[in-house]
Tab-separated table of C-alpha atoms in Angstrom:
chain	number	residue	atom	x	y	z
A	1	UNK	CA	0.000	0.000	0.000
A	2	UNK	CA	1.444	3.110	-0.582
A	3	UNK	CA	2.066	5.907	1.694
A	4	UNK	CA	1.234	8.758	-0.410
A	5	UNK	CA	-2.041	9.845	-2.304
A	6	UNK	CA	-2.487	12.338	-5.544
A	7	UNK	CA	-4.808	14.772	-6.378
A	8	UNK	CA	-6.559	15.306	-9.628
A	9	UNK	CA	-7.596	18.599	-11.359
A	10	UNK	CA	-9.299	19.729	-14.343
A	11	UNK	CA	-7.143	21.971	-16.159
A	12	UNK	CA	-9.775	24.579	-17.033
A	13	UNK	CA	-8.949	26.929	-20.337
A	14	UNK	CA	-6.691	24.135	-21.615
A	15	UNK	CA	-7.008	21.727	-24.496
A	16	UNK	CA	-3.787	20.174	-24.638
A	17	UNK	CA	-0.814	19.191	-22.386
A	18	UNK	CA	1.262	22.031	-24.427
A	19	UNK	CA	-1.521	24.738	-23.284
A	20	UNK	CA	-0.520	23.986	-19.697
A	21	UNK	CA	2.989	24.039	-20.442
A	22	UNK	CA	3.376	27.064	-22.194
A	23	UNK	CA	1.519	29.241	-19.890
A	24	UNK	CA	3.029	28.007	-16.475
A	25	UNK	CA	6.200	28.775	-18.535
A	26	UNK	CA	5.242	32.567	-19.567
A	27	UNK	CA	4.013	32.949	-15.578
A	28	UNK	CA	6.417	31.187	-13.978
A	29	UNK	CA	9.641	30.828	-16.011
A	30	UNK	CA	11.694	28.136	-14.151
A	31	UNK	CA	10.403	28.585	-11.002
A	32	UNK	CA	7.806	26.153	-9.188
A	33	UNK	CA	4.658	26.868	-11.203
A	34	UNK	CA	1.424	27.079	-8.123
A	35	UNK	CA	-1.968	26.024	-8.918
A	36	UNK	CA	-4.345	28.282	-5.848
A	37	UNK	CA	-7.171	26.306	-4.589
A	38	UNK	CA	-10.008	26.708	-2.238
A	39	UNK	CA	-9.751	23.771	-0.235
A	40	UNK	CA	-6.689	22.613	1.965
A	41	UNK	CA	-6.658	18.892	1.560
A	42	UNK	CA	-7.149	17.239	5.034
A	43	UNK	CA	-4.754	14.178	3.894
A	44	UNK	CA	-2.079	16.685	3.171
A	45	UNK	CA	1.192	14.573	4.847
A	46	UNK	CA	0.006	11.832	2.333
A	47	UNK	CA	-0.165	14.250	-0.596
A	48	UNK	CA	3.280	15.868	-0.052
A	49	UNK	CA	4.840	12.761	0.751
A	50	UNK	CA	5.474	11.541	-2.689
A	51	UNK	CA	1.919	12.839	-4.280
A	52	UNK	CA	1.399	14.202	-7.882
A	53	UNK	CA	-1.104	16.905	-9.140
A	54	UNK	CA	-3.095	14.659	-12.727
A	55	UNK	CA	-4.512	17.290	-14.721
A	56	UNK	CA	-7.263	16.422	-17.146
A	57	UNK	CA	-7.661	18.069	-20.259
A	58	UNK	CA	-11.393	18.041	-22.224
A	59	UNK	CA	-12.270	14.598	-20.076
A	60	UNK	CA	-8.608	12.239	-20.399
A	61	UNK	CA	-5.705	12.418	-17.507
A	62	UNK	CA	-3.227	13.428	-19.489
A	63	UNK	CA	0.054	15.058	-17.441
A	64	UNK	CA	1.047	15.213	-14.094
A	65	UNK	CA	3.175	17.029	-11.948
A	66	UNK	CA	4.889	16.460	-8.453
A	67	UNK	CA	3.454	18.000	-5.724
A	68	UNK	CA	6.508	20.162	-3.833
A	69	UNK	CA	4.841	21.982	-0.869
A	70	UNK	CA	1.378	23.319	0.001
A	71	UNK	CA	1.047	26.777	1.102
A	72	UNK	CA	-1.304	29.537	2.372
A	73	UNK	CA	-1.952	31.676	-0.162
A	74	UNK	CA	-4.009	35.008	1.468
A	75	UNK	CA	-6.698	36.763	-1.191
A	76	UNK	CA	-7.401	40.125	-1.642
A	77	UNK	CA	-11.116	38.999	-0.495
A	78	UNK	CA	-9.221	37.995	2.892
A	79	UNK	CA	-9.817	34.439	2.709
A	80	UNK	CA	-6.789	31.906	2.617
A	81	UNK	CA	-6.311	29.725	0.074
A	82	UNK	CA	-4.144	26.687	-0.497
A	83	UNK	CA	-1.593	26.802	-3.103
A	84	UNK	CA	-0.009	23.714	-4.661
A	85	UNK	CA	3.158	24.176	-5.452
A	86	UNK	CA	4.428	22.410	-8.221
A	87	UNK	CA	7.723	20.916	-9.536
A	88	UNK	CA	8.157	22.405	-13.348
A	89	UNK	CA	8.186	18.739	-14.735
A	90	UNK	CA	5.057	17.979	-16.646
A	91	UNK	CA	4.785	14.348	-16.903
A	92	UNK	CA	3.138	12.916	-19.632
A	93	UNK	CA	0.721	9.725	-18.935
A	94	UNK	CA	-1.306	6.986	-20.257
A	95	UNK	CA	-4.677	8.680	-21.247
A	96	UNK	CA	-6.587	8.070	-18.808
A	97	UNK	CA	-11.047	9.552	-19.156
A	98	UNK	CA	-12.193	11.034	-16.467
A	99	UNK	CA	-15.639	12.366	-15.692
A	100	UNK	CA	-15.759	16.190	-15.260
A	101	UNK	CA	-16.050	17.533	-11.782
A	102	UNK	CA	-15.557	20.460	-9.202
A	103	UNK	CA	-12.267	21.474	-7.506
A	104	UNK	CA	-9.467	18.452	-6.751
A	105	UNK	CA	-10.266	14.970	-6.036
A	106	UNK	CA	-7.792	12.664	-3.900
A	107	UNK	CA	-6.611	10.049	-6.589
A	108	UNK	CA	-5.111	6.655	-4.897
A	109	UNK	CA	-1.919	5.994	-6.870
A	110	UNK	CA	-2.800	2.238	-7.832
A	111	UNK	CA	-5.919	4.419	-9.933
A	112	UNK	CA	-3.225	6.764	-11.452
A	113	UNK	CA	-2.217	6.213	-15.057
A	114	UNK	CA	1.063	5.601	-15.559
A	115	UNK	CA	3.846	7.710	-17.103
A	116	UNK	CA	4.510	7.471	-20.458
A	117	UNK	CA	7.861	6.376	-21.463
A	118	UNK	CA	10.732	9.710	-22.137
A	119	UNK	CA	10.004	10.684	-25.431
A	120	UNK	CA	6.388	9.703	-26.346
A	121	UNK	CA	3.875	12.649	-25.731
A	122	UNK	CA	0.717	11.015	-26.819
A	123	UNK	CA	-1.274	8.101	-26.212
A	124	UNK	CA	-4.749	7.079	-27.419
A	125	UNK	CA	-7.236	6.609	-23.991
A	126	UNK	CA	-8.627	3.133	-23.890
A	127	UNK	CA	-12.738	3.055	-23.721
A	128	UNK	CA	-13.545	3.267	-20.235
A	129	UNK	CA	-15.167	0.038	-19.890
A	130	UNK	CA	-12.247	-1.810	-21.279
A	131	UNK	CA	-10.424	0.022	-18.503
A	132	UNK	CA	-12.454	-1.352	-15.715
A	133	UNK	CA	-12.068	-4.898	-17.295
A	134	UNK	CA	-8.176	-5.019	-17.576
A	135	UNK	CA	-8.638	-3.643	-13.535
A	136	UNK	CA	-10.567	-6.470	-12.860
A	137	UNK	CA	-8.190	-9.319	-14.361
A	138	UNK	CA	-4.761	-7.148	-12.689
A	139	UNK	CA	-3.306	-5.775	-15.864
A	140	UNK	CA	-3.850	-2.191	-15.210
């Protein structure tokens, strides 16, 4: 079992993995790109000990990046926020669907697609009930 758990976002405005990239580039330059977020996640020793941030993009996990630190993040509105810091890595992954929902979702790493091998940048998602099948016989 493993001792750390992942979160999972929708990256809103984006279509692509390259869309994410670009802008946390103009933003951020090399520096640890932050994602703000209303919600501090309770399980937040799990998620920094080894947890990644899966961004989906129009419905498929896609990327992922390494979650650094988590850190209050004061608004102008005077409410405190949490901000995910990031390491500047995307990852690329399997393609992965995923329903659309609110906010972050806690994403148990034996549920998280896996990395695609250095050098490939795409990958076709598999229909979601083939998915569940391959879970249910262990080869995904």
């Amino acid at each position: 079992m493993a001792d750390y758990v992942n979160l999972v976002k929708l990256c809103v405005g984006a279509e692509k993995v390259e869309d994410l990239t670009s802008w946390q580039a103009a933003r951020y330059g090399k520096a640890n790109p932050v994602h703000v977020t209303r919600m501090w996640p309770k399980r937040a020793e799990e998620v920094l000990n080894g947890g990644s941030l899966y961004w989906v993009f129009k419905g498929v996990i896609l990327a992922r990046q390494r979650i650094v630190g988590l850190e209050e993040s004061p608004g102008a509105d005077g409410i405190t926020r949490c901000a995910i810091v990031l390491d500047p890595e995307v990852v690329r992954t399997e393609a992965m669907p995923r329903r659309p929902f609110q906010g972050w979702r806690y994403l148990d790493p034996k549920d998280s697609p896996r990395d695609l091998p250095k050098g490939r940048t795409t990958e076709e998602a598999l229909p979601r009930e083939l998915l569940t099948a391959l879970a249910e016989i262990g080869l995904r």
